[in-house]
Amino acid sequence: DSGVTQTPKHLITATGQRVTLRCSPRSGDLSVYWYQQSLDQGLQFLIQYYNGEERAKGNILERFSAQQFPDLHSELNLSSLELGDSALYFCASSVSGGLVDIQYFGAGTRLSVL
Amino acid sequence: AQKITQTQPGMFVQEKEAVTLDCTYDTSDQSYGLFWYKQPSSGEMIFLIYQGSYDEQNATEGRYSLNFQKARKSANLVISASQLGDSAMYFCAMREGLMDSNYQLIWGAGTKLIIKP
């Protein structure tokens, strides 16, 4: 158990809908990362937060947004969902987000858009 | 150009044998970190081992060791005495020390390892 909690584990929804994925980082970790893993694109970095502030942005679509709350949990919001958004979404956390930081991953949320 | 290359899409290995998973990387930075993660069929991503570019010794964690050859820019994962539970996807990743990289992890495409009984 990595100590990173993601809910829900599975999500099935329809095109055009909006969903929220939730992540609780390991105790003491200030940095949270979101990744998307799809069969054709591999593992893609979406966005990183550090202590409530956005630190880095990757290949995140404008339909997607995230935030990190004062208690350090994070939410990833996906809106106007398309079939291609079906993927495994990971949250990871680390102490500071620096060069030698180890990112520990949650079990993922598997999103199916029908 | 790809920054992380894992040339073995899939591997079959007999149980109890040692296995080496290849990873080569490309960076112009002097300061970087290399990571290996395991993803079983259940889907979770499990951290295995880390090697820093300035570390003089190869990293080891139990049955996992990292064969780090800096001049060749390779960071191969070695699993000794493989077990059935080692069957999984294995990902190599790198984090560069460049400030404009924001220390993002760059991932390889992965190697699917299957351990045969």
PDB file of C-alpha atoms in Angstrom:
ATOM      1  CA  ASP A   1       0.000   0.000   0.000  1.00  0.00           C
ATOM      2  CA  SER A   2       1.558   3.269  -1.172  1.00  0.00           C
ATOM      3  CA  GLY A   3      -0.457   5.427   1.205  1.00  0.00           C
ATOM      4  CA  VAL A   4      -2.006   7.376  -1.685  1.00  0.00           C
ATOM      5  CA  THR A   5      -5.776   6.964  -1.849  1.00  0.00           C
ATOM      6  CA  GLN A   6      -7.785   7.451  -4.991  1.00  0.00           C
ATOM      7  CA  THR A   7     -11.559   7.318  -5.293  1.00  0.00           C
ATOM      8  CA  PRO A   8     -13.506   6.001  -6.988  1.00  0.00           C
ATOM      9  CA  LYS A   9     -11.719   2.922  -8.317  1.00  0.00           C
ATOM     10  CA  HIS A  10     -14.012   2.659 -11.302  1.00  0.00           C
ATOM     11  CA  LEU A  11     -16.215   5.190 -13.039  1.00  0.00           C
ATOM     12  CA  ILE A  12     -18.556   4.569 -15.941  1.00  0.00           C
ATOM     13  CA  THR A  13     -20.221   7.541 -17.527  1.00  0.00           C
ATOM     14  CA  ALA A  14     -21.548   8.850 -20.826  1.00  0.00           C
ATOM     15  CA  THR A  15     -20.132  11.254 -23.360  1.00  0.00           C
ATOM     16  CA  GLY A  16     -20.707  14.892 -22.509  1.00  0.00           C
ATOM     17  CA  GLN A  17     -20.791  14.273 -18.777  1.00  0.00           C
ATOM     18  CA  ARG A  18     -18.558  15.660 -16.047  1.00  0.00           C
ATOM     19  CA  VAL A  19     -16.770  13.630 -13.374  1.00  0.00           C
ATOM     20  CA  THR A  20     -14.539  14.346 -10.407  1.00  0.00           C
ATOM     21  CA  LEU A  21     -11.649  12.136  -9.363  1.00  0.00           C
ATOM     22  CA  ARG A  22     -10.326  12.466  -5.849  1.00  0.00           C
ATOM     23  CA  CYS A  23      -6.868  11.875  -4.414  1.00  0.00           C
ATOM     24  CA  SER A  24      -5.537  11.887  -0.862  1.00  0.00           C
ATOM     25  CA  PRO A  25      -1.744  12.042  -0.768  1.00  0.00           C
ATOM     26  CA  ARG A  26       0.535  10.217   1.639  1.00  0.00           C
ATOM     27  CA  SER A  27       0.794  11.795   5.049  1.00  0.00           C
ATOM     28  CA  GLY A  28       3.414  14.535   4.919  1.00  0.00           C
ATOM     29  CA  ASP A  29       3.556  14.800   1.138  1.00  0.00           C
ATOM     30  CA  LEU A  30       2.993  18.294  -0.209  1.00  0.00           C
ATOM     31  CA  SER A  31       3.132  17.580  -3.924  1.00  0.00           C
ATOM     32  CA  VAL A  32       0.407  15.883  -5.945  1.00  0.00           C
ATOM     33  CA  TYR A  33       0.612  14.795  -9.564  1.00  0.00           C
ATOM     34  CA  TRP A  34      -2.042  13.594 -11.984  1.00  0.00           C
ATOM     35  CA  TYR A  35      -1.331  11.208 -14.839  1.00  0.00           C
ATOM     36  CA  GLN A  36      -3.418   9.681 -17.584  1.00  0.00           C
ATOM     37  CA  GLN A  37      -2.594   6.213 -18.872  1.00  0.00           C
ATOM     38  CA  SER A  38      -4.233   5.115 -22.096  1.00  0.00           C
ATOM     39  CA  LEU A  39      -3.396   2.233 -24.406  1.00  0.00           C
ATOM     40  CA  ASP A  40      -2.352   4.427 -27.323  1.00  0.00           C
ATOM     41  CA  GLN A  41      -0.645   7.286 -25.455  1.00  0.00           C
ATOM     42  CA  GLY A  42       1.083   5.514 -22.613  1.00  0.00           C
ATOM     43  CA  LEU A  43       1.596   7.423 -19.366  1.00  0.00           C
ATOM     44  CA  GLN A  44       1.033  11.156 -19.743  1.00  0.00           C
ATOM     45  CA  PHE A  45       1.714  13.769 -17.102  1.00  0.00           C
ATOM     46  CA  LEU A  46      -1.245  16.083 -16.671  1.00  0.00           C
ATOM     47  CA  ILE A  47      -0.575  18.496 -13.844  1.00  0.00           C
ATOM     48  CA  GLN A  48       1.282  18.972 -10.572  1.00  0.00           C
ATOM     49  CA  TYR A  49       0.344  20.851  -7.422  1.00  0.00           C
ATOM     50  CA  TYR A  50       2.585  21.761  -4.549  1.00  0.00           C
ATOM     51  CA  ASN A  51       1.081  22.868  -1.258  1.00  0.00           C
ATOM     52  CA  GLY A  52      -2.047  24.145  -2.931  1.00  0.00           C
ATOM     53  CA  GLU A  53      -0.374  25.915  -5.849  1.00  0.00           C
ATOM     54  CA  GLU A  54      -0.141  24.723  -9.415  1.00  0.00           C
ATOM     55  CA  ARG A  55       3.521  23.982 -10.143  1.00  0.00           C
ATOM     56  CA  ALA A  56       3.651  22.339 -13.546  1.00  0.00           C
ATOM     57  CA  LYS A  57       1.324  21.594 -16.409  1.00  0.00           C
ATOM     58  CA  GLY A  58       1.701  18.819 -18.904  1.00  0.00           C
ATOM     59  CA  ASN A  59      -0.614  17.561 -21.608  1.00  0.00           C
ATOM     60  CA  ILE A  60      -3.791  18.554 -19.847  1.00  0.00           C
ATOM     61  CA  LEU A  61      -6.789  19.382 -21.994  1.00  0.00           C
ATOM     62  CA  GLU A  62      -8.728  22.585 -21.411  1.00  0.00           C
ATOM     63  CA  ARG A  63     -11.764  20.442 -20.543  1.00  0.00           C
ATOM     64  CA  PHE A  64      -9.797  19.109 -17.580  1.00  0.00           C
ATOM     65  CA  SER A  65      -8.998  21.037 -14.433  1.00  0.00           C
ATOM     66  CA  ALA A  66      -7.576  20.232 -11.042  1.00  0.00           C
ATOM     67  CA  GLN A  67      -7.032  21.772  -7.674  1.00  0.00           C
ATOM     68  CA  GLN A  68      -5.343  20.994  -4.387  1.00  0.00           C
ATOM     69  CA  PHE A  69      -7.168  21.917  -1.232  1.00  0.00           C
ATOM     70  CA  PRO A  70      -5.798  23.248   2.085  1.00  0.00           C
ATOM     71  CA  ASP A  71      -5.875  19.730   3.544  1.00  0.00           C
ATOM     72  CA  LEU A  72      -3.682  18.747   0.539  1.00  0.00           C
ATOM     73  CA  HIS A  73      -6.165  16.394  -1.071  1.00  0.00           C
ATOM     74  CA  SER A  74      -6.626  16.986  -4.766  1.00  0.00           C
ATOM     75  CA  GLU A  75      -9.420  16.661  -7.279  1.00  0.00           C
ATOM     76  CA  LEU A  76      -9.243  16.237 -11.026  1.00  0.00           C
ATOM     77  CA  ASN A  77     -12.337  17.428 -12.877  1.00  0.00           C
ATOM     78  CA  LEU A  78     -13.036  16.089 -16.343  1.00  0.00           C
ATOM     79  CA  SER A  79     -15.844  17.726 -18.300  1.00  0.00           C
ATOM     80  CA  SER A  80     -17.540  17.331 -21.693  1.00  0.00           C
ATOM     81  CA  LEU A  81     -16.233  13.806 -21.686  1.00  0.00           C
ATOM     82  CA  GLU A  82     -15.380  12.087 -24.950  1.00  0.00           C
ATOM     83  CA  LEU A  83     -14.839   8.425 -25.758  1.00  0.00           C
ATOM     84  CA  GLY A  84     -11.120   9.087 -25.995  1.00  0.00           C
ATOM     85  CA  ASP A  85     -10.986  10.182 -22.368  1.00  0.00           C
ATOM     86  CA  SER A  86     -11.446   6.575 -21.298  1.00  0.00           C
ATOM     87  CA  ALA A  87      -8.242   5.740 -19.457  1.00  0.00           C
ATOM     88  CA  LEU A  88      -6.650   4.922 -16.139  1.00  0.00           C
ATOM     89  CA  TYR A  89      -6.074   8.111 -14.164  1.00  0.00           C
ATOM     90  CA  PHE A  90      -3.359   8.064 -11.545  1.00  0.00           C
ATOM     91  CA  CYS A  91      -2.618  10.372  -8.723  1.00  0.00           C
ATOM     92  CA  ALA A  92       0.867  10.356  -7.219  1.00  0.00           C
ATOM     93  CA  SER A  93       2.331  12.247  -4.300  1.00  0.00           C
ATOM     94  CA  SER A  94       5.795  13.152  -3.124  1.00  0.00           C
ATOM     95  CA  VAL A  95       7.343  15.123  -0.322  1.00  0.00           C
ATOM     96  CA  SER A  96       8.464  18.201  -2.215  1.00  0.00           C
ATOM     97  CA  GLY A  97       8.447  17.611  -5.959  1.00  0.00           C
ATOM     98  CA  GLY A  98      12.188  18.080  -6.292  1.00  0.00           C
ATOM     99  CA  LEU A  99      14.738  16.242  -8.395  1.00  0.00           C
ATOM    100  CA  VAL A 100      15.332  13.282  -6.104  1.00  0.00           C
ATOM    101  CA  ASP A 101      11.761  13.032  -4.883  1.00  0.00           C
ATOM    102  CA  ILE A 102      10.088   9.639  -5.191  1.00  0.00           C
ATOM    103  CA  GLN A 103       6.545   9.745  -6.509  1.00  0.00           C
ATOM    104  CA  TYR A 104       4.230   7.204  -4.914  1.00  0.00           C
ATOM    105  CA  PHE A 105       1.161   6.293  -6.885  1.00  0.00           C
ATOM    106  CA  GLY A 106      -2.390   5.525  -5.927  1.00  0.00           C
ATOM    107  CA  ALA A 107      -4.219   2.527  -7.330  1.00  0.00           C
ATOM    108  CA  GLY A 108      -5.807   4.628 -10.043  1.00  0.00           C
ATOM    109  CA  THR A 109      -9.312   5.442 -11.196  1.00  0.00           C
ATOM    110  CA  ARG A 110     -10.418   3.569 -14.291  1.00  0.00           C
ATOM    111  CA  LEU A 111     -12.708   5.811 -16.294  1.00  0.00           C
ATOM    112  CA  SER A 112     -14.912   4.369 -19.002  1.00  0.00           C
ATOM    113  CA  VAL A 113     -16.792   6.809 -21.201  1.00  0.00           C
ATOM    114  CA  LEU A 114     -19.590   5.126 -23.145  1.00  0.00           C
TER     115      LEU A 114
ATOM    116  CA  ALA B   1      13.924  12.105 -30.093  1.00  0.00           C
ATOM    117  CA  GLN B   2      12.694   9.818 -27.369  1.00  0.00           C
ATOM    118  CA  LYS B   3      14.153  10.581 -24.001  1.00  0.00           C
ATOM    119  CA  ILE B   4      13.516   7.146 -22.512  1.00  0.00           C
ATOM    120  CA  THR B   5      13.758   4.017 -24.637  1.00  0.00           C
ATOM    121  CA  GLN B   6      12.753   0.568 -23.524  1.00  0.00           C
ATOM    122  CA  THR B   7      13.570  -1.679 -26.437  1.00  0.00           C
ATOM    123  CA  GLN B   8      11.920  -4.864 -25.144  1.00  0.00           C
ATOM    124  CA  PRO B   9       8.137  -4.688 -25.564  1.00  0.00           C
ATOM    125  CA  GLY B  10       7.815  -8.130 -23.979  1.00  0.00           C
ATOM    126  CA  MET B  11       9.943 -10.788 -22.306  1.00  0.00           C
ATOM    127  CA  PHE B  12       9.422 -14.364 -21.172  1.00  0.00           C
ATOM    128  CA  VAL B  13      11.675 -15.612 -18.387  1.00  0.00           C
ATOM    129  CA  GLN B  14      11.781 -18.904 -16.520  1.00  0.00           C
ATOM    130  CA  GLU B  15      10.997 -18.718 -12.826  1.00  0.00           C
ATOM    131  CA  LYS B  16      14.069 -18.372 -10.581  1.00  0.00           C
ATOM    132  CA  GLU B  17      16.198 -16.997 -13.388  1.00  0.00           C
ATOM    133  CA  ALA B  18      17.616 -13.486 -13.303  1.00  0.00           C
ATOM    134  CA  VAL B  19      16.203 -10.993 -15.776  1.00  0.00           C
ATOM    135  CA  THR B  20      17.509  -7.722 -17.133  1.00  0.00           C
ATOM    136  CA  LEU B  21      15.131  -5.069 -18.443  1.00  0.00           C
ATOM    137  CA  ASP B  22      16.767  -2.510 -20.677  1.00  0.00           C
ATOM    138  CA  CYS B  23      16.419   1.250 -20.431  1.00  0.00           C
ATOM    139  CA  THR B  24      18.407   3.896 -22.257  1.00  0.00           C
ATOM    140  CA  TYR B  25      17.928   7.589 -21.784  1.00  0.00           C
ATOM    141  CA  ASP B  26      18.832  10.808 -23.472  1.00  0.00           C
ATOM    142  CA  THR B  27      19.631  13.985 -21.609  1.00  0.00           C
ATOM    143  CA  SER B  28      22.114  16.800 -21.826  1.00  0.00           C
ATOM    144  CA  ASP B  29      21.703  17.559 -18.155  1.00  0.00           C
ATOM    145  CA  GLN B  30      24.385  16.552 -15.665  1.00  0.00           C
ATOM    146  CA  SER B  31      21.929  16.206 -12.823  1.00  0.00           C
ATOM    147  CA  TYR B  32      19.070  13.748 -13.261  1.00  0.00           C
ATOM    148  CA  GLY B  33      17.315  10.840 -11.626  1.00  0.00           C
ATOM    149  CA  LEU B  34      16.249   7.472 -12.977  1.00  0.00           C
ATOM    150  CA  PHE B  35      13.322   5.476 -11.654  1.00  0.00           C
ATOM    151  CA  TRP B  36      11.787   2.063 -12.214  1.00  0.00           C
ATOM    152  CA  TYR B  37       8.157   1.285 -11.566  1.00  0.00           C
ATOM    153  CA  LYS B  38       6.184  -1.954 -11.753  1.00  0.00           C
ATOM    154  CA  GLN B  39       2.579  -2.168 -12.891  1.00  0.00           C
ATOM    155  CA  PRO B  40       0.904  -5.540 -12.242  1.00  0.00           C
ATOM    156  CA  SER B  41      -2.237  -6.532 -14.108  1.00  0.00           C
ATOM    157  CA  SER B  42      -4.274  -5.104 -11.234  1.00  0.00           C
ATOM    158  CA  GLY B  43      -3.174  -1.674 -12.450  1.00  0.00           C
ATOM    159  CA  GLU B  44      -1.414   0.029  -9.563  1.00  0.00           C
ATOM    160  CA  MET B  45       1.976   1.644 -10.182  1.00  0.00           C
ATOM    161  CA  ILE B  46       4.604   0.507  -7.686  1.00  0.00           C
ATOM    162  CA  PHE B  47       7.916   2.290  -7.154  1.00  0.00           C
ATOM    163  CA  LEU B  48      10.865  -0.113  -7.250  1.00  0.00           C
ATOM    164  CA  ILE B  49      14.203   1.671  -7.314  1.00  0.00           C
ATOM    165  CA  TYR B  50      15.912   5.035  -7.857  1.00  0.00           C
ATOM    166  CA  GLN B  51      19.351   6.004  -9.164  1.00  0.00           C
ATOM    167  CA  GLY B  52      20.739   9.522  -9.093  1.00  0.00           C
ATOM    168  CA  SER B  53      23.146  10.656 -11.778  1.00  0.00           C
ATOM    169  CA  TYR B  54      25.786  11.468  -9.166  1.00  0.00           C
ATOM    170  CA  ASP B  55      25.412   8.222  -7.250  1.00  0.00           C
ATOM    171  CA  GLU B  56      28.679   6.338  -7.504  1.00  0.00           C
ATOM    172  CA  GLN B  57      27.249   2.962  -6.639  1.00  0.00           C
ATOM    173  CA  ASN B  58      24.472   1.088  -8.381  1.00  0.00           C
ATOM    174  CA  ALA B  59      21.211   1.215  -6.467  1.00  0.00           C
ATOM    175  CA  THR B  60      19.868  -1.983  -4.922  1.00  0.00           C
ATOM    176  CA  GLU B  61      16.552  -2.767  -3.236  1.00  0.00           C
ATOM    177  CA  GLY B  62      16.148  -6.394  -2.247  1.00  0.00           C
ATOM    178  CA  ARG B  63      15.990  -8.483  -5.420  1.00  0.00           C
ATOM    179  CA  TYR B  64      16.104  -5.371  -7.588  1.00  0.00           C
ATOM    180  CA  SER B  65      19.281  -3.689  -8.688  1.00  0.00           C
ATOM    181  CA  LEU B  66      19.966  -1.009 -11.215  1.00  0.00           C
ATOM    182  CA  ASN B  67      22.867  -1.476 -13.618  1.00  0.00           C
ATOM    183  CA  PHE B  68      23.766   2.165 -14.189  1.00  0.00           C
ATOM    184  CA  GLN B  69      26.206   2.869 -17.002  1.00  0.00           C
ATOM    185  CA  LYS B  70      26.422   6.622 -17.239  1.00  0.00           C
ATOM    186  CA  ALA B  71      28.680   6.850 -20.272  1.00  0.00           C
ATOM    187  CA  ARG B  72      26.339   4.594 -22.234  1.00  0.00           C
ATOM    188  CA  LYS B  73      23.274   6.359 -20.801  1.00  0.00           C
ATOM    189  CA  SER B  74      21.711   3.118 -19.729  1.00  0.00           C
ATOM    190  CA  ALA B  75      19.883   2.211 -16.529  1.00  0.00           C
ATOM    191  CA  ASN B  76      18.914  -1.430 -16.772  1.00  0.00           C
ATOM    192  CA  LEU B  77      16.816  -3.062 -14.079  1.00  0.00           C
ATOM    193  CA  VAL B  78      18.027  -6.449 -12.884  1.00  0.00           C
ATOM    194  CA  ILE B  79      15.672  -8.751 -11.030  1.00  0.00           C
ATOM    195  CA  SER B  80      17.399 -11.661  -9.366  1.00  0.00           C
ATOM    196  CA  ALA B  81      15.722 -15.024  -8.772  1.00  0.00           C
ATOM    197  CA  SER B  82      12.514 -14.096 -10.566  1.00  0.00           C
ATOM    198  CA  GLN B  83       9.178 -15.102  -9.087  1.00  0.00           C
ATOM    199  CA  LEU B  84       5.746 -15.600 -10.627  1.00  0.00           C
ATOM    200  CA  GLY B  85       4.622 -12.424  -8.894  1.00  0.00           C
ATOM    201  CA  ASP B  86       7.178 -10.443 -10.899  1.00  0.00           C
ATOM    202  CA  SER B  87       4.978 -10.794 -13.986  1.00  0.00           C
ATOM    203  CA  ALA B  88       3.979  -7.226 -14.775  1.00  0.00           C
ATOM    204  CA  MET B  89       4.689  -4.172 -16.904  1.00  0.00           C
ATOM    205  CA  TYR B  90       7.894  -2.388 -15.963  1.00  0.00           C
ATOM    206  CA  PHE B  91       8.427   1.293 -16.668  1.00  0.00           C
ATOM    207  CA  CYS B  92      11.655   3.244 -16.685  1.00  0.00           C
ATOM    208  CA  ALA B  93      11.360   6.972 -16.022  1.00  0.00           C
ATOM    209  CA  MET B  94      13.705   9.924 -15.794  1.00  0.00           C
ATOM    210  CA  ARG B  95      13.585  13.272 -14.116  1.00  0.00           C
ATOM    211  CA  GLU B  96      15.952  15.937 -15.386  1.00  0.00           C
ATOM    212  CA  GLY B  97      17.445  18.620 -13.206  1.00  0.00           C
ATOM    213  CA  LEU B  98      16.816  21.423 -15.659  1.00  0.00           C
ATOM    214  CA  MET B  99      14.747  24.152 -14.044  1.00  0.00           C
ATOM    215  CA  ASP B 100      12.442  24.468 -17.017  1.00  0.00           C
ATOM    216  CA  SER B 101      11.708  20.759 -16.852  1.00  0.00           C
ATOM    217  CA  ASN B 102       9.781  21.380 -13.634  1.00  0.00           C
ATOM    218  CA  TYR B 103      11.233  18.050 -12.564  1.00  0.00           C
ATOM    219  CA  GLN B 104       8.585  16.162 -14.499  1.00  0.00           C
ATOM    220  CA  LEU B 105       8.951  12.433 -14.874  1.00  0.00           C
ATOM    221  CA  ILE B 106       9.501  11.299 -18.465  1.00  0.00           C
ATOM    222  CA  TRP B 107       8.337   7.751 -19.054  1.00  0.00           C
ATOM    223  CA  GLY B 108       9.367   4.908 -21.310  1.00  0.00           C
ATOM    224  CA  ALA B 109       6.816   2.767 -23.139  1.00  0.00           C
ATOM    225  CA  GLY B 110       7.315  -0.144 -20.753  1.00  0.00           C
ATOM    226  CA  THR B 111       8.326  -3.792 -20.947  1.00  0.00           C
ATOM    227  CA  LYS B 112       5.841  -6.565 -20.292  1.00  0.00           C
ATOM    228  CA  LEU B 113       7.563  -9.286 -18.298  1.00  0.00           C
ATOM    229  CA  ILE B 114       6.028 -12.737 -18.006  1.00  0.00           C
ATOM    230  CA  ILE B 115       7.562 -15.273 -15.642  1.00  0.00           C
ATOM    231  CA  LYS B 116       7.015 -18.878 -16.685  1.00  0.00           C
ATOM    232  CA  PRO B 117       6.672 -21.568 -13.996  1.00  0.00           C
TER     233      PRO B 117
END
